[in-house]
Short mmCIF file of C-alpha atoms in Angstrom, two decimals:
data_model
loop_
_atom_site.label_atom_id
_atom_site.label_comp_id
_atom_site.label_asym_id
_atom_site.label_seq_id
_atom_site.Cartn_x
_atom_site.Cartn_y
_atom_site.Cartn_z
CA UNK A 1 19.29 -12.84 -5.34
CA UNK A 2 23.00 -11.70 -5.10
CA UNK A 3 23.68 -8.78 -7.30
CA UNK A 4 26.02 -9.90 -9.83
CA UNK A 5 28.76 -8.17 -11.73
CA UNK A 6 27.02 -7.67 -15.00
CA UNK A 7 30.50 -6.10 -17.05
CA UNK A 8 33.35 -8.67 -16.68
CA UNK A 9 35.24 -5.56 -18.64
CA UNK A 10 38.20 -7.02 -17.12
CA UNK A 11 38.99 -10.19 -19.01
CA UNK A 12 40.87 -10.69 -21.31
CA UNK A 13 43.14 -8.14 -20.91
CA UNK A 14 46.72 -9.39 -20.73
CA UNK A 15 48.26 -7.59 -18.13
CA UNK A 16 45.19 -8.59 -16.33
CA UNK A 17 45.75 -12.31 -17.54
CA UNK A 18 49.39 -12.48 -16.61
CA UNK A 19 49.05 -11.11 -13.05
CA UNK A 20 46.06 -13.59 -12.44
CA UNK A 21 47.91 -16.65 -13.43
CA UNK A 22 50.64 -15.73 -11.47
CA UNK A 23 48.59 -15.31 -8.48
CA UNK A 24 46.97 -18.97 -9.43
CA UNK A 25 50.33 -20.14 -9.31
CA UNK A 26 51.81 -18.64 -6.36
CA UNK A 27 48.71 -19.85 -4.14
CA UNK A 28 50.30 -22.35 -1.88
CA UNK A 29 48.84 -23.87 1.84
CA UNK A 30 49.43 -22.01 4.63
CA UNK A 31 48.55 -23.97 8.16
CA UNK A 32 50.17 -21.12 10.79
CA UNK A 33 48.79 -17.97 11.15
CA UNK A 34 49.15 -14.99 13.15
CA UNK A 35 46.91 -13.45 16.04
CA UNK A 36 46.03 -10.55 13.69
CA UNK A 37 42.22 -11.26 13.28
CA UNK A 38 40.12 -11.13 9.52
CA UNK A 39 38.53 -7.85 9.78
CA UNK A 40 34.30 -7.29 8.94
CA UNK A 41 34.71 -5.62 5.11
CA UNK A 42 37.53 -7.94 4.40
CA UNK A 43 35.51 -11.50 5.49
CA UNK A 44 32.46 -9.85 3.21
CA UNK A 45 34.70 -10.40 0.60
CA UNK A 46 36.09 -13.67 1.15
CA UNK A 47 32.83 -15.16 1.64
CA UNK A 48 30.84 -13.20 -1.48
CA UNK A 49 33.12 -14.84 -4.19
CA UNK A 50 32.43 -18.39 -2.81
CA UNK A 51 28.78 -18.97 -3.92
CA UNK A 52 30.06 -17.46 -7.27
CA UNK A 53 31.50 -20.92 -8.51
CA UNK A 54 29.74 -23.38 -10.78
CA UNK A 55 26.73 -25.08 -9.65
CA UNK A 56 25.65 -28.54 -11.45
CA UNK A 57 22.03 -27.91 -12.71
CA UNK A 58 22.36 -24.66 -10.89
CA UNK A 59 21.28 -26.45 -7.43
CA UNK A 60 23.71 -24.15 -5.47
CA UNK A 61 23.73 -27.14 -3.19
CA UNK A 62 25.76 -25.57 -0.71
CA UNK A 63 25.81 -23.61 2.46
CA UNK A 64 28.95 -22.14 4.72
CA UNK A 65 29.60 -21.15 8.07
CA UNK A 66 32.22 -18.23 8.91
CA UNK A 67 33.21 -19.14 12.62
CA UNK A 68 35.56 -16.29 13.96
CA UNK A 69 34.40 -16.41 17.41
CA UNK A 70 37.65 -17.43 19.12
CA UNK A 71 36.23 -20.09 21.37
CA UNK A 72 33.93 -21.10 18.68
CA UNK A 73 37.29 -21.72 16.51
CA UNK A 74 39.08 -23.65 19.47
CA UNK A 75 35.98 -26.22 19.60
CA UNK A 76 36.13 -26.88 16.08
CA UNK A 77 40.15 -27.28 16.08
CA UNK A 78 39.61 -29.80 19.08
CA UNK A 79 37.63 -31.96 16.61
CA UNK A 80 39.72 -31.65 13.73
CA UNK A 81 43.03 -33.08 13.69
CA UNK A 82 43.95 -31.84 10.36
CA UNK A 83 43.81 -28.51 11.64
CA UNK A 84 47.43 -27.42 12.72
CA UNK A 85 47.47 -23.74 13.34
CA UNK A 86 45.21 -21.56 15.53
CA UNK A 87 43.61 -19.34 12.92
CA UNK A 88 41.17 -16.29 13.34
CA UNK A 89 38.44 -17.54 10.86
CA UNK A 90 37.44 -20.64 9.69
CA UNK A 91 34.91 -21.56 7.16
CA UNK A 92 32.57 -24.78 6.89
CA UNK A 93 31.71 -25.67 3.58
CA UNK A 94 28.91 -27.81 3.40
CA UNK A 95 26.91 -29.85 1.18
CA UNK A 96 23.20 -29.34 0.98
CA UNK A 97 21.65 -32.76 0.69
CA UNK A 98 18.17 -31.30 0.39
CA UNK A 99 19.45 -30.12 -3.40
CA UNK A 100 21.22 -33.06 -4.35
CA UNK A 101 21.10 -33.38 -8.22
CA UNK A 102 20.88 -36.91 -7.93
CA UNK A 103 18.85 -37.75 -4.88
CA UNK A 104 19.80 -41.38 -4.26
CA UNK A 105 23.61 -40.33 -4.90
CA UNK A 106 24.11 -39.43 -1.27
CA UNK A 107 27.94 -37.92 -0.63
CA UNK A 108 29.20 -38.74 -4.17
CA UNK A 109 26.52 -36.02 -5.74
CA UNK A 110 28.24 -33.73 -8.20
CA UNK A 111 27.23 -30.88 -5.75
CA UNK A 112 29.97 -32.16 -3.89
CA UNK A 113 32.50 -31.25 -6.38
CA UNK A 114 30.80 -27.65 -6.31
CA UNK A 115 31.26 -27.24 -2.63
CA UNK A 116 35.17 -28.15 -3.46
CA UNK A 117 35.03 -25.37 -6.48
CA UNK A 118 33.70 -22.76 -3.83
CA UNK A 119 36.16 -23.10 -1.02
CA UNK A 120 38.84 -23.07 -3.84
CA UNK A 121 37.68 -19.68 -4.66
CA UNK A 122 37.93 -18.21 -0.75
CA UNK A 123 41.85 -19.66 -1.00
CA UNK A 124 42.23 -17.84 -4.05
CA UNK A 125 40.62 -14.48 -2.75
CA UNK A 126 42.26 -14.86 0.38
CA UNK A 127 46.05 -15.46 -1.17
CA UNK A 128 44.88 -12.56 -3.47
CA UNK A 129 44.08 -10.20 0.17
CA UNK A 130 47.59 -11.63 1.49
CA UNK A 131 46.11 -14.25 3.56
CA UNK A 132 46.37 -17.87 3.51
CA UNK A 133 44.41 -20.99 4.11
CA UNK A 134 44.05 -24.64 3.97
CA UNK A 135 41.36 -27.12 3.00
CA UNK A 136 41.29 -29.73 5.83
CA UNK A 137 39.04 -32.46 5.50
CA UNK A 138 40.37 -34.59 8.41
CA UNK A 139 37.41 -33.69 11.07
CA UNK A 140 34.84 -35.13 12.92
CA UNK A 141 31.77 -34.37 11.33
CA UNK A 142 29.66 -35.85 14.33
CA UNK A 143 31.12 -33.17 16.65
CA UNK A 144 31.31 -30.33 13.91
CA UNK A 145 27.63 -30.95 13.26
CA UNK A 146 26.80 -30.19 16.65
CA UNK A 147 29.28 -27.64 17.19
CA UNK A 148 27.80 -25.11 14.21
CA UNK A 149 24.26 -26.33 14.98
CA UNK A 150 23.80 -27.35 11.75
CA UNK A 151 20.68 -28.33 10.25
CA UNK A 152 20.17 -32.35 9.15
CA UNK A 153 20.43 -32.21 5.58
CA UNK A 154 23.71 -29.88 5.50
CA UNK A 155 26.86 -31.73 5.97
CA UNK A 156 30.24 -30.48 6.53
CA UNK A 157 32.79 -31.39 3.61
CA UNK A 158 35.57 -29.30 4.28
CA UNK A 159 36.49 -26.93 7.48
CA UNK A 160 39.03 -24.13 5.79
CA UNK A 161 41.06 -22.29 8.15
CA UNK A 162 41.90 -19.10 7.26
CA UNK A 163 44.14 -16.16 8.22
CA UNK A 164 47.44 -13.88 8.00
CA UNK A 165 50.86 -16.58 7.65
CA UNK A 166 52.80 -16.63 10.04
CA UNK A 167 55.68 -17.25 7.65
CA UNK A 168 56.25 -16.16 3.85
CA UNK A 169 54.16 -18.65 1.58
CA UNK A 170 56.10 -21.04 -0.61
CA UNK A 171 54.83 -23.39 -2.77
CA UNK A 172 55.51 -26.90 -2.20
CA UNK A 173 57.02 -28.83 -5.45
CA UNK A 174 54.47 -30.84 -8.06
CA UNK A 175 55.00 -33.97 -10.11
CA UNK A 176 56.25 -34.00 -13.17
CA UNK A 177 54.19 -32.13 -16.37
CA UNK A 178 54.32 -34.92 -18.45
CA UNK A 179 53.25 -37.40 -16.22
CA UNK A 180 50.04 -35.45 -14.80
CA UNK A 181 49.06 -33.65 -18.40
CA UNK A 182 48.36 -36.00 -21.68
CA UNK A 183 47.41 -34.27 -25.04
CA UNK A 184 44.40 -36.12 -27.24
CA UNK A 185 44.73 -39.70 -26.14
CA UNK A 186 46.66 -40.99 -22.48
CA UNK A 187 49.08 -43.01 -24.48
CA UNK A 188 49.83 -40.14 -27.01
CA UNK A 189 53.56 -40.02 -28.52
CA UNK A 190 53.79 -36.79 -27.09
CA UNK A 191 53.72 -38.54 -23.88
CA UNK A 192 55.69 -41.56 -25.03
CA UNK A 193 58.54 -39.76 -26.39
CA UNK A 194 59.27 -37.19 -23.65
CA UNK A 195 60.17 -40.63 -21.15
CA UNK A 196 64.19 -41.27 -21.02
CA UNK B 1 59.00 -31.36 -10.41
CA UNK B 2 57.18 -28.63 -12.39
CA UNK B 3 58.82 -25.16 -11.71
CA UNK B 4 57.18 -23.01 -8.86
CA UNK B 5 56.64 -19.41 -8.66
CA UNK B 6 59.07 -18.71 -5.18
CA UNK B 7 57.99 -15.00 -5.13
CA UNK B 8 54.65 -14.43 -4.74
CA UNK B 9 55.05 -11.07 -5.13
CA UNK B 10 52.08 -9.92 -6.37
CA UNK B 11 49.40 -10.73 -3.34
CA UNK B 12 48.52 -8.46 -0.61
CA UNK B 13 48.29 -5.32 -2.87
CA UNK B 14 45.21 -3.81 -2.57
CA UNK B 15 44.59 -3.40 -6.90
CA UNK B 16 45.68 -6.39 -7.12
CA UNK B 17 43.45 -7.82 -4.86
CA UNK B 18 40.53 -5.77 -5.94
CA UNK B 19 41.22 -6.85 -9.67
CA UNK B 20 41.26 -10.10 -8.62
CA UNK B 21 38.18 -10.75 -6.92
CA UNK B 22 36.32 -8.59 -9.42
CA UNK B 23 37.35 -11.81 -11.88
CA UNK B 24 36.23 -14.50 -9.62
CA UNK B 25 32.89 -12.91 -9.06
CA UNK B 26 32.48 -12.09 -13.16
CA UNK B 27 33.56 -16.33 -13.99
CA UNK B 28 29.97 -17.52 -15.58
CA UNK B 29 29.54 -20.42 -17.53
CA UNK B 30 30.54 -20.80 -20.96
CA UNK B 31 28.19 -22.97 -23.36
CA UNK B 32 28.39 -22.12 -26.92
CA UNK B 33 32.09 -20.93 -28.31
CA UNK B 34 33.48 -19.35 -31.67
CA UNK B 35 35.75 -21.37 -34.02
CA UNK B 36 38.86 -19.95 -32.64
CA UNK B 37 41.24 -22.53 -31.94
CA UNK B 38 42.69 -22.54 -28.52
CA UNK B 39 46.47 -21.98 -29.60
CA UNK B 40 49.69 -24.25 -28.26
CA UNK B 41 50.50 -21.48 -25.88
CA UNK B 42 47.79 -20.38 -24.42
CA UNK B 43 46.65 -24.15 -23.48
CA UNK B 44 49.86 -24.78 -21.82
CA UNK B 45 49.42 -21.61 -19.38
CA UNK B 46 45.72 -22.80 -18.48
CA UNK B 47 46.99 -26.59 -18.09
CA UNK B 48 50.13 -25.53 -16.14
CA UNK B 49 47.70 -23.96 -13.23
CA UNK B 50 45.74 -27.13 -12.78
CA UNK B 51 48.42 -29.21 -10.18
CA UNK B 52 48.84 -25.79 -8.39
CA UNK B 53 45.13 -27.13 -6.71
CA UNK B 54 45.35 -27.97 -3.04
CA UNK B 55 46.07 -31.14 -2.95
CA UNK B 56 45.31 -33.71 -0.15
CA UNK B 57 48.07 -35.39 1.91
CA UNK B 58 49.94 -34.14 -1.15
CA UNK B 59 48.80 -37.29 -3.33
CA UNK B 60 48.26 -35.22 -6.28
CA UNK B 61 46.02 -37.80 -7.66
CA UNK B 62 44.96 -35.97 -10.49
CA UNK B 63 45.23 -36.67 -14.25
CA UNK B 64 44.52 -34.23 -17.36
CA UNK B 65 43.64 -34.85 -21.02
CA UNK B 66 43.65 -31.96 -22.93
CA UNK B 67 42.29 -32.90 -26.30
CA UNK B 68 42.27 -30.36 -29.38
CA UNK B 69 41.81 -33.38 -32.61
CA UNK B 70 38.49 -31.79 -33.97
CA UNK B 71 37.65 -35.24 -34.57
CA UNK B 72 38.40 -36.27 -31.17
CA UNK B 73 36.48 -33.28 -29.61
CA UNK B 74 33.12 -34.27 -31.44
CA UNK B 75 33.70 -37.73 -30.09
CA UNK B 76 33.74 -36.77 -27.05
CA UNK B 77 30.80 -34.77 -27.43
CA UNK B 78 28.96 -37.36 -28.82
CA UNK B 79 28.87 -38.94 -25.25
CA UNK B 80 28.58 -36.15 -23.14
CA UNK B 81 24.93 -34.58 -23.42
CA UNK B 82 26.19 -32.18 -21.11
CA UNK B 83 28.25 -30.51 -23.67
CA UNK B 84 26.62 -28.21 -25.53
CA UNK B 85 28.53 -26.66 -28.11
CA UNK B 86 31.46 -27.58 -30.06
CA UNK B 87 33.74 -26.57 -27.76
CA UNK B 88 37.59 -26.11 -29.71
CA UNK B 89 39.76 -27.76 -26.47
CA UNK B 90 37.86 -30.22 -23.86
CA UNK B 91 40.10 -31.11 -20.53
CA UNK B 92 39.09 -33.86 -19.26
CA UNK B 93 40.09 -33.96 -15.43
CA UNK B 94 40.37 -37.39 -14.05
CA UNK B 95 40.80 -39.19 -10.21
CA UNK B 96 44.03 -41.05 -9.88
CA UNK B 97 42.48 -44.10 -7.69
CA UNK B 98 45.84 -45.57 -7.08
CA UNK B 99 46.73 -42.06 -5.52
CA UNK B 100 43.28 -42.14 -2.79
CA UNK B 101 43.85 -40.77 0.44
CA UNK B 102 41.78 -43.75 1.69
CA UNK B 103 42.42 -46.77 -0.03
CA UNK B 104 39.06 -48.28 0.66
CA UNK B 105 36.87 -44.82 -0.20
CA UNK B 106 36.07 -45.43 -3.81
CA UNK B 107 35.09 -42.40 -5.83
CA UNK B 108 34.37 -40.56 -2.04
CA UNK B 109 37.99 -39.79 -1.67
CA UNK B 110 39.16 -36.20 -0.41
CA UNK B 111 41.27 -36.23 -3.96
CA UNK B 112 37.74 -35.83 -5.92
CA UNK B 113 37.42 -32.51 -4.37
CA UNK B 114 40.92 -31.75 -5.31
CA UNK B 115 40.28 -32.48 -9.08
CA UNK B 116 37.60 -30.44 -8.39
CA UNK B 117 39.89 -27.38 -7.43
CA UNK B 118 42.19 -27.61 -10.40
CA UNK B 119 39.02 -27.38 -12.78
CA UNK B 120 38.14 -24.17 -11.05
CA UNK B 121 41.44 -22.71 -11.17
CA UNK B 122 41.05 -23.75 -15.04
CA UNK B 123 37.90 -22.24 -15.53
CA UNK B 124 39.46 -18.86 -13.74
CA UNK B 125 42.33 -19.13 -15.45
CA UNK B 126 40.22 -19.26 -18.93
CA UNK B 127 37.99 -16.27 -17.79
CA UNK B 128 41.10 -14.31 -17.31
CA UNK B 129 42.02 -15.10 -20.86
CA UNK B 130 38.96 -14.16 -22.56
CA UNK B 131 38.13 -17.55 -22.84
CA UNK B 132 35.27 -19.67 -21.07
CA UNK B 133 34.35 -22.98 -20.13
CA UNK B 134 31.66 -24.93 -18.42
CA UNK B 135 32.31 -27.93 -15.49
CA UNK B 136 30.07 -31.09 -17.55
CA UNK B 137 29.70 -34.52 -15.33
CA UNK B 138 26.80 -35.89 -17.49
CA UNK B 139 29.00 -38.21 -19.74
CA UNK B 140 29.27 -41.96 -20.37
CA UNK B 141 32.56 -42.37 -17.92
CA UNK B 142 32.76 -46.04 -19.74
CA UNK B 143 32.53 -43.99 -23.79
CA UNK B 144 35.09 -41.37 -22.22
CA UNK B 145 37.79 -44.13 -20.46
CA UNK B 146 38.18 -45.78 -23.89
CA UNK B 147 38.17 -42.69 -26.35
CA UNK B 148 41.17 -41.37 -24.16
CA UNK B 149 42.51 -44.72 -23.97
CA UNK B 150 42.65 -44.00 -19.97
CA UNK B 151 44.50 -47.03 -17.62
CA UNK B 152 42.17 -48.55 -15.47
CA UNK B 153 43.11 -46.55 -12.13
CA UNK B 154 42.26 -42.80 -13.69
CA UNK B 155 38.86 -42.52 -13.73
CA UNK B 156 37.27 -39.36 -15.51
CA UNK B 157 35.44 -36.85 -13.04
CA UNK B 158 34.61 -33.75 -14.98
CA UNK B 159 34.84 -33.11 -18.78
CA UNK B 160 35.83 -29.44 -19.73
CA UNK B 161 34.46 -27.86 -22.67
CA UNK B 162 36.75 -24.45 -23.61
CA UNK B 163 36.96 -21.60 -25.71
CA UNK B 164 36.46 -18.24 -26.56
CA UNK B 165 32.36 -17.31 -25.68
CA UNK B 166 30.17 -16.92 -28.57
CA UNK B 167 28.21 -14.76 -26.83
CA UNK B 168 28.94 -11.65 -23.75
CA UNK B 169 29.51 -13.43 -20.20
CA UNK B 170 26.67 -13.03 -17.49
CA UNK B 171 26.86 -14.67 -14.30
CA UNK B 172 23.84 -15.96 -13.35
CA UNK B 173 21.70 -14.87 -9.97
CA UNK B 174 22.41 -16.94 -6.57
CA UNK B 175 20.33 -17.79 -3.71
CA UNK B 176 20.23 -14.58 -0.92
CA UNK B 177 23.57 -14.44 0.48
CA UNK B 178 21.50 -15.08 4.18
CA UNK B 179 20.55 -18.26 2.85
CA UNK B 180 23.88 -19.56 2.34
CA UNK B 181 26.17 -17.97 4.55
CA UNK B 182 25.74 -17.85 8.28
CA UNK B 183 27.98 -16.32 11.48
CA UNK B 184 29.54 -18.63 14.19
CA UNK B 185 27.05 -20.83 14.48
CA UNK B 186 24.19 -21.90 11.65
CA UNK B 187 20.99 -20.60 13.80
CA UNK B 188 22.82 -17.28 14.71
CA UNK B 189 21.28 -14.06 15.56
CA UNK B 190 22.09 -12.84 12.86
CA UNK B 191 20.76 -14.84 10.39
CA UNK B 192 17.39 -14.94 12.43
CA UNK B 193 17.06 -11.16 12.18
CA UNK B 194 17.69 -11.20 8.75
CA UNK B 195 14.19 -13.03 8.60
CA UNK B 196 11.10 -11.22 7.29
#
């Protein structure tokens, strides 16, 4: 097993609170990177924090694939058009359908949902280290398959390029508060009294 | 459009960084929760960091119901034998069908995964508060659509239960590291050394 922090000592502190929310905040998609490449100690890191997210029924139905190999990362940008930059690392999260929590559920599993919870963790660790990334689901998952040899049951959900931006990292504008975030009931007057 | 953080500031320091991944490795699940009410300011910063998620061809189709009404709460509970305790705020975090990437996907959309990603940062954002939560997905989606009085295109993905822990946080022990993470390719030398 993984050894696991065992004193979270740092919650709840709110200095500690404030800077983390701003960091949530300030995470924003980066698709251009430089050439500078994701060092050994520093991809450790990156990749430790993602089996750390929740697991439904604690199936940790998921496995990843760091690829930094630089011909190894061309192949897999050939096959996925939602990959824009060249970057130095990219991660495949996949989906183990051997622990499915629902075996007959095939790609809708909540395990799914897990894999998405884990790669959201290596953005946030990776925006924390200065470096950016991008969840691209856009791929061939014949080709990717092949490409990381991966066994039958695993399949790729998301390819997540990662590296150093190539530009300063802004965050892109959201929809509206009130239309995205209802309190107690969808139709609340909270809701109905903020329209114009 | 919801206000954005335009200096991220704060990444790329090495404390920073350090502090930060030491609080996504200490997140565990949350279960059972004190009476403390979750209070009006506190719930808007750990709603305001859910549409910071990646979001998918920028859809953002993603809905939120934060619900506090004790009464409502144990409703909701009532349906959900996922929940466990009486949790003082549930989120529930809903699909926006009419937003899909893919018109004709269903529930398989990429924007699942995105919903997904703004629970996490909600869950993070909790642990970094003091507070704790736990992903639940075993609910009557029918029971939960009609307590929240939800139009027909939102459907609900993932109830959250939060609060402040009843008892000290321990994450929980993961699969070897070896299992789940692999170099370059999935049958790497690497991870066949690393074989007894």
């Amino acid at each position: 097993m993984l050894s696991q922090e065992t004193a979270p000592e740092a919650t709840g502190s709110a200095t500690t609170a404030a800077a983390f929310l701003r960091l949530l905040r300030s995470r924003a998609v980066v698709r251009r990177y430089t050439d500078e490449p994701v060092a050994d100690a520093l991809l450790a890191e990156l990749l430790d924090v993602m089996p750390t997210a929740p697991t439904a029924a604690n199936k940790q139905a998921w496995a990843f694939v760091a690829v930094r190999d630089p011909y190894a990362v061309r192949c897999l940008r050939a096959f996925a058009p939602g990959m824009i930059g060249l970057p130095p690392l990219v991660v495949a999260a996949c989906f183990d359908r051997d622990r499915a929590v629902r075996e007959d559920s095939g790609s809708q599993d909540t395990g799914l949902l897990c894999v998405a919870m884990a790669v959201q963790n290596l953005l946030l660790a990776a925006h924390a280290s200065g470096l950016g990334g991008c969840p691209v689901s856009s791929f061939s998952r014949t080709a990717v398959h092949r490409l990381l040899a991966l066994p039958h049951h695993l399949e790729p959900v998301l390819l997540v390029p990662v590296g150093h931006p190539a530009a300063p990292v802004r965050p892109s504008a959201r929809r509206d508060r009130d239309e995205v975030i209802h309190h107690d009931v969808w139709t609340s007057p909270t809701a109905a009294s903020a329209g114009p």
